[in-house]
GROMACS .gro file of C-alpha atoms in nm:
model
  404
    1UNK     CA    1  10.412  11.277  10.336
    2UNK     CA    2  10.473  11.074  10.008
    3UNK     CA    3  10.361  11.375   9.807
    4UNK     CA    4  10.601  11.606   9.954
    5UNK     CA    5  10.889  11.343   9.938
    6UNK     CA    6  10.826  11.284   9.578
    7UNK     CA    7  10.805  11.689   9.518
    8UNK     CA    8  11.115  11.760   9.695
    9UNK     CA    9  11.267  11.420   9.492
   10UNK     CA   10  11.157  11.572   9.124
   11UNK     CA   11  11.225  11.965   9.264
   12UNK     CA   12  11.528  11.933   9.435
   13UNK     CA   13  11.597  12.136   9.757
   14UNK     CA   14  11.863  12.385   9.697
   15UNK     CA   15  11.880  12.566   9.990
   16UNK     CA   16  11.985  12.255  10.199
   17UNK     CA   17  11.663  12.285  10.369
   18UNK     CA   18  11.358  12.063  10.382
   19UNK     CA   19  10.980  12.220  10.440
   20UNK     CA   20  10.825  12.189  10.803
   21UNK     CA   21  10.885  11.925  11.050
   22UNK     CA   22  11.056  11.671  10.786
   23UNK     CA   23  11.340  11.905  10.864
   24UNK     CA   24  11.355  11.854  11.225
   25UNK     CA   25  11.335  11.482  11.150
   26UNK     CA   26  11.602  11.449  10.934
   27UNK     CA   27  11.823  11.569  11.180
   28UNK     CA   28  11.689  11.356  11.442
   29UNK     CA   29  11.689  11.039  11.260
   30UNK     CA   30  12.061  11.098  11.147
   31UNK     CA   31  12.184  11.226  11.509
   32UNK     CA   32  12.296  10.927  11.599
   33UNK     CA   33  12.487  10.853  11.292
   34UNK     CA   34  12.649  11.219  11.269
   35UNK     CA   35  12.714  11.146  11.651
   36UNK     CA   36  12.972  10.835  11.586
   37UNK     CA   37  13.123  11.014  11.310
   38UNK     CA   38  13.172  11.335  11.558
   39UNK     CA   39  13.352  11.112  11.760
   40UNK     CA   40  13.552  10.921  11.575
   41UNK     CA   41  13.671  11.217  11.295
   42UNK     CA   42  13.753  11.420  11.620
   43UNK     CA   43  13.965  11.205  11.772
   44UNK     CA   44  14.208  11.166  11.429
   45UNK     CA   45  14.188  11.556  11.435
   46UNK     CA   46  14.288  11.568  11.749
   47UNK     CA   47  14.594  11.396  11.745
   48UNK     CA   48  14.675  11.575  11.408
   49UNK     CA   49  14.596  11.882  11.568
   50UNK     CA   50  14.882  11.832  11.807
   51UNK     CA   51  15.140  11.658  11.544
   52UNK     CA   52  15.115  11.992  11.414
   53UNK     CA   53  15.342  12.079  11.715
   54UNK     CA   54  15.639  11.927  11.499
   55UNK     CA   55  15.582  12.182  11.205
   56UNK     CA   56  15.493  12.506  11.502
   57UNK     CA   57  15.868  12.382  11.615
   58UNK     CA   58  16.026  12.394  11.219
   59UNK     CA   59  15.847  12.709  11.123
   60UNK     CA   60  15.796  12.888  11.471
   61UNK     CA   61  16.058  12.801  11.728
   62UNK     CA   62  16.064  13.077  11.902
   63UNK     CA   63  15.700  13.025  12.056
   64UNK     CA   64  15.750  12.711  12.035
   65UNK     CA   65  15.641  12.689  12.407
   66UNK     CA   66  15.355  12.911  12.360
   67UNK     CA   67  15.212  12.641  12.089
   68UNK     CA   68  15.249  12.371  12.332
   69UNK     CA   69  15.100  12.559  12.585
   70UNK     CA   70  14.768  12.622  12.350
   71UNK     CA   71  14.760  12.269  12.201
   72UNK     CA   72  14.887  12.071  12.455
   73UNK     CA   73  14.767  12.240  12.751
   74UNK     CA   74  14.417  12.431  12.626
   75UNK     CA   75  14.310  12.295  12.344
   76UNK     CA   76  14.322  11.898  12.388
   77UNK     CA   77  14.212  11.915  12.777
   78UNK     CA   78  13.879  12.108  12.644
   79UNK     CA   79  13.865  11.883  12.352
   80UNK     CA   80  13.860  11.604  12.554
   81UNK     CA   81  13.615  11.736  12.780
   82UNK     CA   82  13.383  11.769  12.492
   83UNK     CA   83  13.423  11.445  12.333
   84UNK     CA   84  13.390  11.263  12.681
   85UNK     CA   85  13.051  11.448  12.685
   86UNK     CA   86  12.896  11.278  12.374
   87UNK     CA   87  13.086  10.960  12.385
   88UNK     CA   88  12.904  10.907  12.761
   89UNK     CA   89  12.608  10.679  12.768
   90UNK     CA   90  12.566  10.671  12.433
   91UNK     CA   91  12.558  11.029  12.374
   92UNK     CA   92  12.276  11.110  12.644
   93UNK     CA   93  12.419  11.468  12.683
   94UNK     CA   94  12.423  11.577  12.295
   95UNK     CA   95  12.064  11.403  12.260
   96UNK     CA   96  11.921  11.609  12.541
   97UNK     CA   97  12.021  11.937  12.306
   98UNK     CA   98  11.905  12.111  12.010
   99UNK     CA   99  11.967  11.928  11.653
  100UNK     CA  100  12.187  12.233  11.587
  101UNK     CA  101  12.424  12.140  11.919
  102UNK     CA  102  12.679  11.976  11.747
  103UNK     CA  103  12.740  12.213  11.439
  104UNK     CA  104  12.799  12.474  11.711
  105UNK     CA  105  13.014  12.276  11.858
  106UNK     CA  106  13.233  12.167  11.576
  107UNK     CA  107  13.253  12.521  11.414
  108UNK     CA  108  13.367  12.665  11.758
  109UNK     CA  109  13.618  12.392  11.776
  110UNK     CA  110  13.745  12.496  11.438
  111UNK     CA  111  13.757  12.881  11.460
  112UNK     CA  112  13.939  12.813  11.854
  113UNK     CA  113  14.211  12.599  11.663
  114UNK     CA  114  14.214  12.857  11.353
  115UNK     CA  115  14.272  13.172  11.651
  116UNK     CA  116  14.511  12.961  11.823
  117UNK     CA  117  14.690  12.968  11.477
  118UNK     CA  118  14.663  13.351  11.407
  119UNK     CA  119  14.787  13.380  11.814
  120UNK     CA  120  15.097  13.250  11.742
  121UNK     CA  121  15.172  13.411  11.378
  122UNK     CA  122  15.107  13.713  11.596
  123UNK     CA  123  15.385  13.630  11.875
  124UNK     CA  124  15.616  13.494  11.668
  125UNK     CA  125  15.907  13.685  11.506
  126UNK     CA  126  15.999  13.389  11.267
  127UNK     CA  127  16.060  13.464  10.884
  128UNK     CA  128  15.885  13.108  10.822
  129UNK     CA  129  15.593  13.210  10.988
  130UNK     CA  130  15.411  13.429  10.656
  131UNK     CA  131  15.443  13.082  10.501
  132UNK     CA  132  15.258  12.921  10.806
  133UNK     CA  133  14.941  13.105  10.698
  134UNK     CA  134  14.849  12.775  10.500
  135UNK     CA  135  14.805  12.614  10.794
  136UNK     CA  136  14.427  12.730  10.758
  137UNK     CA  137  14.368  12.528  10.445
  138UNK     CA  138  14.381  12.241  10.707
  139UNK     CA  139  14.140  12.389  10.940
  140UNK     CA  140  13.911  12.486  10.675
  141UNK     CA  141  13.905  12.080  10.534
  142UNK     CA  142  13.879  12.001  10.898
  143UNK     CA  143  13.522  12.142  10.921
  144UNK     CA  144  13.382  12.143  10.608
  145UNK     CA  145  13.536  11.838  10.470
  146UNK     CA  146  13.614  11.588  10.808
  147UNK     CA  147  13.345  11.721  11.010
  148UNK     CA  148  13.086  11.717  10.760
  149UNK     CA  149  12.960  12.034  10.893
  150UNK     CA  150  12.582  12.149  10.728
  151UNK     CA  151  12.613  12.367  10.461
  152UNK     CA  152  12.515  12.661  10.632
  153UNK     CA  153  12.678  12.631  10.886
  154UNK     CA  154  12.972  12.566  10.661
  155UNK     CA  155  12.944  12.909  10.496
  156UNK     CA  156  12.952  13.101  10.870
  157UNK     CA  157  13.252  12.875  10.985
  158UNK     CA  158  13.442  12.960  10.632
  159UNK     CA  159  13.367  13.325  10.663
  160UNK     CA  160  13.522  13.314  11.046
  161UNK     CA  161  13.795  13.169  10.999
  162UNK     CA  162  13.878  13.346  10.638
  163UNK     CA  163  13.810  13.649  10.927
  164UNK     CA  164  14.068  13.520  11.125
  165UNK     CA  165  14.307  13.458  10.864
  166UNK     CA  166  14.316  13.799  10.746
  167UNK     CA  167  14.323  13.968  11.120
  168UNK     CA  168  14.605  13.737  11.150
  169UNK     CA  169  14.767  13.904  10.809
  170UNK     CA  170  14.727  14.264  10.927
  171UNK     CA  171  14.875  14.175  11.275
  172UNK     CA  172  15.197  13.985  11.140
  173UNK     CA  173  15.253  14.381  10.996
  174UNK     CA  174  15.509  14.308  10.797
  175UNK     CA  175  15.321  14.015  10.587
  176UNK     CA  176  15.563  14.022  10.245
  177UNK     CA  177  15.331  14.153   9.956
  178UNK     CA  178  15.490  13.894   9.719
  179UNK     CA  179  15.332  13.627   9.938
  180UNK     CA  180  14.980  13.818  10.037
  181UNK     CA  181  14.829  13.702   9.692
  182UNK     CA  182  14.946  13.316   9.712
  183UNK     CA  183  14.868  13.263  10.025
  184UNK     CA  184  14.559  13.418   9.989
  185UNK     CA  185  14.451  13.265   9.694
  186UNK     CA  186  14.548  12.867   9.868
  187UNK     CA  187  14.325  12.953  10.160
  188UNK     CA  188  14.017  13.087   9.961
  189UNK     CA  189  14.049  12.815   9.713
  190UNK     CA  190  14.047  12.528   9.993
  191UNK     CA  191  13.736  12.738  10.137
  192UNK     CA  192  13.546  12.744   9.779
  193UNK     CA  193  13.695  12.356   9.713
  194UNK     CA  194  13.530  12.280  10.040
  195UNK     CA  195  13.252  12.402  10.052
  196UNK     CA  196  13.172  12.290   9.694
  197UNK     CA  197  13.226  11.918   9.786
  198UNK     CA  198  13.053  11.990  10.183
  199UNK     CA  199  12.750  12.107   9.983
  200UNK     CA  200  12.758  11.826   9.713
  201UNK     CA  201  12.758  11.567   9.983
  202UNK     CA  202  12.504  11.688  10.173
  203UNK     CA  203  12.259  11.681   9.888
  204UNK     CA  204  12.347  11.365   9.815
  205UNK     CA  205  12.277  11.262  10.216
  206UNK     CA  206  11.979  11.431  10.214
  207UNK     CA  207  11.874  11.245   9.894
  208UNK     CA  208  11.949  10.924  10.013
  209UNK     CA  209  11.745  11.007  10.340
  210UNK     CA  210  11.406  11.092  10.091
  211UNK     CA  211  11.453  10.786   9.915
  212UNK     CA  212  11.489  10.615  10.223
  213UNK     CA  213  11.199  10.733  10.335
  214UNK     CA  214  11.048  10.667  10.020
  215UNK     CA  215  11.116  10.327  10.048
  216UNK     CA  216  10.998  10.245  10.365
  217UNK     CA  217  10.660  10.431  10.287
  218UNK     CA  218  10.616  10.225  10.028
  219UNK     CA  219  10.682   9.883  10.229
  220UNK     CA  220  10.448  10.067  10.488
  221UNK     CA  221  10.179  10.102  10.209
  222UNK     CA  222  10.248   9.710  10.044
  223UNK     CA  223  10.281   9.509  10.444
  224UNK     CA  224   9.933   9.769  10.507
  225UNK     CA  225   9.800   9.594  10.165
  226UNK     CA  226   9.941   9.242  10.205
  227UNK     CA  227   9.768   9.252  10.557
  228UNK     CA  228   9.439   9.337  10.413
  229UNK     CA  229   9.469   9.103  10.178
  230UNK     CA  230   9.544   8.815  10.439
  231UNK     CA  231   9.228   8.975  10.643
  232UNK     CA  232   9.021   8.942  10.306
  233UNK     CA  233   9.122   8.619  10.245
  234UNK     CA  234   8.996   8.491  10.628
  235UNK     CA  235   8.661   8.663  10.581
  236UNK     CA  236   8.337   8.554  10.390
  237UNK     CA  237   8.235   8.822  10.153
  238UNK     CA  238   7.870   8.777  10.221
  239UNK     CA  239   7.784   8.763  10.586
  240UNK     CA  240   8.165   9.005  10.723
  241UNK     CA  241   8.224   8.647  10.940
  242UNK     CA  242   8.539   8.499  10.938
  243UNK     CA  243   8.564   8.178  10.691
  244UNK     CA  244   8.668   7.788  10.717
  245UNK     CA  245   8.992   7.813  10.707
  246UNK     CA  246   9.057   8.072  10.936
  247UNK     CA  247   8.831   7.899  11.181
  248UNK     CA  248   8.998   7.622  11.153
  249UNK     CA  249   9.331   7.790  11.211
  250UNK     CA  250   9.214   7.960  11.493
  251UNK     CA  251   9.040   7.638  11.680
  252UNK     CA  252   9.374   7.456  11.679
  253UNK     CA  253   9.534   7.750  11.863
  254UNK     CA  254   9.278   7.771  12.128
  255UNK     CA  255   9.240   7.372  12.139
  256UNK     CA  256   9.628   7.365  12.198
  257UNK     CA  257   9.634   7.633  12.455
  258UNK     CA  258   9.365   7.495  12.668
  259UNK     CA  259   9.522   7.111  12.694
  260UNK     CA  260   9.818   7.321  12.830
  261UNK     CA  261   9.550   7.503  13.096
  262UNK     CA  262   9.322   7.194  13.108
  263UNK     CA  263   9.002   7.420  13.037
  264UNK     CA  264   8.665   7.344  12.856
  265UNK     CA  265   8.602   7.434  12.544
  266UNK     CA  266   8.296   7.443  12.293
  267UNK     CA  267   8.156   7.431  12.000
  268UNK     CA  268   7.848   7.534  11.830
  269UNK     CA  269   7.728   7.446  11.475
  270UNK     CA  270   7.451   7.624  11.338
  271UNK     CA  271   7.225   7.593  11.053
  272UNK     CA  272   6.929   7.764  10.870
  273UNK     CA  273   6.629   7.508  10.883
  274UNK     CA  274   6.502   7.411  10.544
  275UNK     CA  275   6.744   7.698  10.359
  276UNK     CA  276   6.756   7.565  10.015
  277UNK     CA  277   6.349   7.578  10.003
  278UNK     CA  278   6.381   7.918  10.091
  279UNK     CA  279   6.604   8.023   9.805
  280UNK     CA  280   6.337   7.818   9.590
  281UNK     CA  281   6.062   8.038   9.723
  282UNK     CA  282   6.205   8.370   9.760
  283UNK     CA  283   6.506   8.437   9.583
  284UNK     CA  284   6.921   8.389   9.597
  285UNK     CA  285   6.922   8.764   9.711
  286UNK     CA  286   6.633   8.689   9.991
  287UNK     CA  287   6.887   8.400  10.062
  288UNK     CA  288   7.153   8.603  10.110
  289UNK     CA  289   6.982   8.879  10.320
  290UNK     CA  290   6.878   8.595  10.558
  291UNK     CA  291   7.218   8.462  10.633
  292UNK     CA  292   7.313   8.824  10.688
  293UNK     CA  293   7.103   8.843  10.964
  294UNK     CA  294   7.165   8.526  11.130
  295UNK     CA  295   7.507   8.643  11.111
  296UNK     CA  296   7.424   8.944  11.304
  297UNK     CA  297   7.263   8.760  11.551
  298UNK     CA  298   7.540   8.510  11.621
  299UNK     CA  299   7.796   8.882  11.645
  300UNK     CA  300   7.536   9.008  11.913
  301UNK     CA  301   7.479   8.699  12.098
  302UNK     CA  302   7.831   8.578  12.103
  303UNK     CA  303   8.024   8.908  12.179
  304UNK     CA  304   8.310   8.739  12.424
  305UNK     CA  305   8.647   8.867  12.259
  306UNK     CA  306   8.767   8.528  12.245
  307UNK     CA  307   8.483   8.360  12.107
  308UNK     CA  308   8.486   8.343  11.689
  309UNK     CA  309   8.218   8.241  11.503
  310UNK     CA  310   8.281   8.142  11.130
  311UNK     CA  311   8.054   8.073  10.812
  312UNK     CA  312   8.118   7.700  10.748
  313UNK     CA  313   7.922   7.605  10.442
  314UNK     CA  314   7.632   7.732  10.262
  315UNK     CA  315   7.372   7.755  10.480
  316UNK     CA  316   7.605   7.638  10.806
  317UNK     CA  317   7.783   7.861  11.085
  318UNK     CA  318   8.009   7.766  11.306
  319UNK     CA  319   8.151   7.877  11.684
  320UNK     CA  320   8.398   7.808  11.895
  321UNK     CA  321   8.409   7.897  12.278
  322UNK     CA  322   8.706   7.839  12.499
  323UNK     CA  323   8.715   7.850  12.846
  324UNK     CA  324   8.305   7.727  12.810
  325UNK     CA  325   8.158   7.450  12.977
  326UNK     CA  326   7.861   7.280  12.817
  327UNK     CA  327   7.618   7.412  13.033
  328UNK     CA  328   7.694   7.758  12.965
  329UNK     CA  329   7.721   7.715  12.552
  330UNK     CA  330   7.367   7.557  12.547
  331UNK     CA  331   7.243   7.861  12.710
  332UNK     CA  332   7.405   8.037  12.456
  333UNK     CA  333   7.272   7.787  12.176
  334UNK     CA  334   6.945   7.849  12.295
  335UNK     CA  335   6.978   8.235  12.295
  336UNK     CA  336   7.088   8.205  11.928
  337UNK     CA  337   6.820   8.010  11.823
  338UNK     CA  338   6.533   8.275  12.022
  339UNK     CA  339   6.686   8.548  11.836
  340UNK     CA  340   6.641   8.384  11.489
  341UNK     CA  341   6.327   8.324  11.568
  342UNK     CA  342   6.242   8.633  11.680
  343UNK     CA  343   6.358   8.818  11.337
  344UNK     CA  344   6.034   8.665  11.241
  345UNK     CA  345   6.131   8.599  10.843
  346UNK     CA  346   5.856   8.472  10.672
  347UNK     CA  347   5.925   8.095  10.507
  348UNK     CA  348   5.590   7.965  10.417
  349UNK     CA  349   5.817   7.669  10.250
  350UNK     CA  350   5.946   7.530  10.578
  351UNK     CA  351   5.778   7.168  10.720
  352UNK     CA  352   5.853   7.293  11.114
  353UNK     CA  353   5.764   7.685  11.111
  354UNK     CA  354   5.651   7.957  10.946
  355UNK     CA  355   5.919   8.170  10.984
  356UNK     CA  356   6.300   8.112  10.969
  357UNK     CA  357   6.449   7.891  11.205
  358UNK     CA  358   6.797   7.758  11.307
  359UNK     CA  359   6.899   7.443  11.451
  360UNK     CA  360   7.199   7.384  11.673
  361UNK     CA  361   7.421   7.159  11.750
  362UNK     CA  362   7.680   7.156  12.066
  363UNK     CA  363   7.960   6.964  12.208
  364UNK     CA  364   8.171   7.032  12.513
  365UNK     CA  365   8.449   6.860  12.662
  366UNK     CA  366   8.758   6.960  12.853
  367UNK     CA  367   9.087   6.962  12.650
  368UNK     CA  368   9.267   6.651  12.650
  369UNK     CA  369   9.573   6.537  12.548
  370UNK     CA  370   9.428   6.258  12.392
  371UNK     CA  371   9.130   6.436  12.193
  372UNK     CA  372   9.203   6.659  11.899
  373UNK     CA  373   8.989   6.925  11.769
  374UNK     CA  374   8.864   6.768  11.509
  375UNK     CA  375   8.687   6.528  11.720
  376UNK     CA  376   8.509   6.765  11.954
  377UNK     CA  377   8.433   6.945  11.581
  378UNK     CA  378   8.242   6.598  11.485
  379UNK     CA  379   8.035   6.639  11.824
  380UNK     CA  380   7.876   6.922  11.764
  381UNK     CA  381   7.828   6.782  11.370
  382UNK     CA  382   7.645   6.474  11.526
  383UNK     CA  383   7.475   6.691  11.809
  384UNK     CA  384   7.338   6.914  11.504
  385UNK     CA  385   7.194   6.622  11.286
  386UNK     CA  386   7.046   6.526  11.584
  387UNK     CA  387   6.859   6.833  11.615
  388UNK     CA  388   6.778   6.808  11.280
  389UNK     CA  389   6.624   6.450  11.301
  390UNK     CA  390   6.433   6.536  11.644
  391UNK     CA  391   6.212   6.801  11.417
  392UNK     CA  392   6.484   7.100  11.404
  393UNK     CA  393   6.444   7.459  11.536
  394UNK     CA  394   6.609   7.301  11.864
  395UNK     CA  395   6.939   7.263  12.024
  396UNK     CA  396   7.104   6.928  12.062
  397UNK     CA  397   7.421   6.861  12.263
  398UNK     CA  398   7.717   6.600  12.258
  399UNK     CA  399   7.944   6.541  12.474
  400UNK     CA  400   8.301   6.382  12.357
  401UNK     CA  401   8.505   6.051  12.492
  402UNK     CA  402   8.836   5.946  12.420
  403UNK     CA  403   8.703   5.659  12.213
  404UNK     CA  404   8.535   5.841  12.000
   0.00000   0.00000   0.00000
């Protein structure tokens, strides 16, 4: 989309028409807008339409009724009716039709008033009324200028009413040559005029609306970015596991939500028995491969959407459950620590196995007004050096009291 907005940007679109579907939402996105304006343009027109009545009484008295009948009587009731239509609940009835609905509209508005014109330079017997003919310079501005009508549809409304205007000629009969030329000349000037400035500013609209869109693709592209970013900046490189600080972040949200709901909540801290002699034996890229895994195991074992395990430190993870009583995370501890030891990674270098092992530390308590996060965080730290100090490759639990 980008591409083609830029192409059509650098390329121009002189045909007043954009490729494909970015047509059909241009007109879409600015029916609403073009709606008001309908509205509120048709209204002045409206009541300029029928001060008009004044000159129809100067120039063409004796149909002077016949005008009021057609602008007073037919015209205005039907404009009405129409106006009504699109002003109603917001303009329900015009968005329920074609894009195209309200051109159609507006240029059969115009070429109604412009026959309504030629109808009564037809009846009237008035020597004024060959100088009346400029009347249609108004009618033209009215659509092309006031109603903002698309170009095209500019072009067929101009060549209708420039139709009408010289029907309206040959019927008068008796149209003084003198005048033919000037008269002419006004009205096709106003159309040219017209529909020079009607096409001008619908370029420019349409230009605005590509660099609109422009625009908001590229805020699109930077809040996409910025968001990755954020995500990168929560997640350890290494193991895909979210990080410190957004574990942190997150435990304080589920700590304060569950004092509201007085639930349990958990947490397990886990770490690789004896790591730093394994590095020494095998390698920082062996090292590395090994917390991988025990990061894979903690994603399969702990697979609750609300759980979030984190890499903590070096060697350290770290878990939080909500809504988990103690009995439930140790079974969970435990299950962790099976799985580790069931990868079955050699580490000839470790005092309390031969193969990698984790131990694990949990505390539970339910969320109290009086604890903080922190504290129950400090549980599971002492429940983990406790595993440590009982020979590690075990799981250790603490439970939490106010005075602590």
């Amino acid at each position: 989309m980008m591409v083609r907005i830029n192409r059509l940007l650098d390329k121009g679109f002189p045909w007043m028409k954009f490729p494909g579907a970015l047509e059909q939402q241009f007109l879409l996105d600015l029916a609403e807008p073009r709606r008001r304006h309908f509205l509120i343009s048709s209204l002045i027109s409206l009541m300029i339409y029928n001060g008009f009545l004044v000159v129809d009484y100067l120039m063409t008295r004796d149909v002077f009724w016949l005008a009021v009948q057609l602008r007073i009587l037919f015209f205005t009731p039907l404009s009405i009716a129409f106006i009504y239509l699109i002003w109603r609940k917001k303009g329900v009835f015009i968005h329920s039709m074609p894009p195209a609905s309200l051109e159609v509209i507006v240029v059969s508005s115009g070429l109604i008033a412009a026959a309504s014109l030629a109808f009564i330079l037809s009846e009237t017997k008035s020597p004024f009324a060959p100088y009346y003919h400029v009347g249609f310079t108004i009618i033209v501005l009215y659509g092309n200028i006031v109603q903002r009508l698309r170009f095209w549809y500019a072009v067929v409304f101009s060549t209708a009413l420039l139709g009408i205007h010289l029907s309206g000629i040959l019927l008068l009969g008796s149209f003084p040559h003198r005048l033919l030329w000037p008269i002419l000349s006004l009205v096709l000037s106003a159309v040219a005029f017209s529909l020079t400035a009607n096409y001008v500013m619908e370029r420019d609209e349409r230009k605005r609306y590509l660099l609109t869109m422009r625009e908001r693709g590229v805020v699109r592209e930077l809040t996409r970015a910025h968001e990755r970013l954020q995500e990168l900046s929560r997640v350890d490189g290494l193991t895909g596991l979210y990080n410190r600080r957004h574990f942190q972040e997150y435990v304080e949200r589920v700590w304060e939500r569950s004092q509201f709901d007085g639930d349990d909540v958990s947490i397990m801290m886990v770490d690789v028995d004896h790591f730093k002699k394994y590095n020494d034996r095998y390698g920082h890229p062996a090292g590395d491969e090994c917390l991988s895994q025990i990061a894979r195991v903690l994603q399969h074992t702990l697979r609750r959407p609300e759980d979030l395990i984190a890499r903590y430190g070096g060697e350290e993870f770290i878990a939080v459950l909500p809504q988990t009583a103690s009995a439930y995370a140790v079974a969970v501890a435990e299950r962790v620590r099976e799985a580790v030891e069931a990868l079955q990674m050699r580490h000839e270098s470790s005092t309390s196995s031969h193969f990698v092992t984790v131990s694990i530390g949990v505390a539970s308590c339910k969320a109290d007004f009086l604890l903080k996060a922190s504290q129950l965080i400090s549980a599971a730290d002492l429940a983990l050096y406790q595993a440590k100090h009982e020979g590690r490759n075990r799981v250790c639990v603490q439970g939490v009291t106010k005075a602590l």
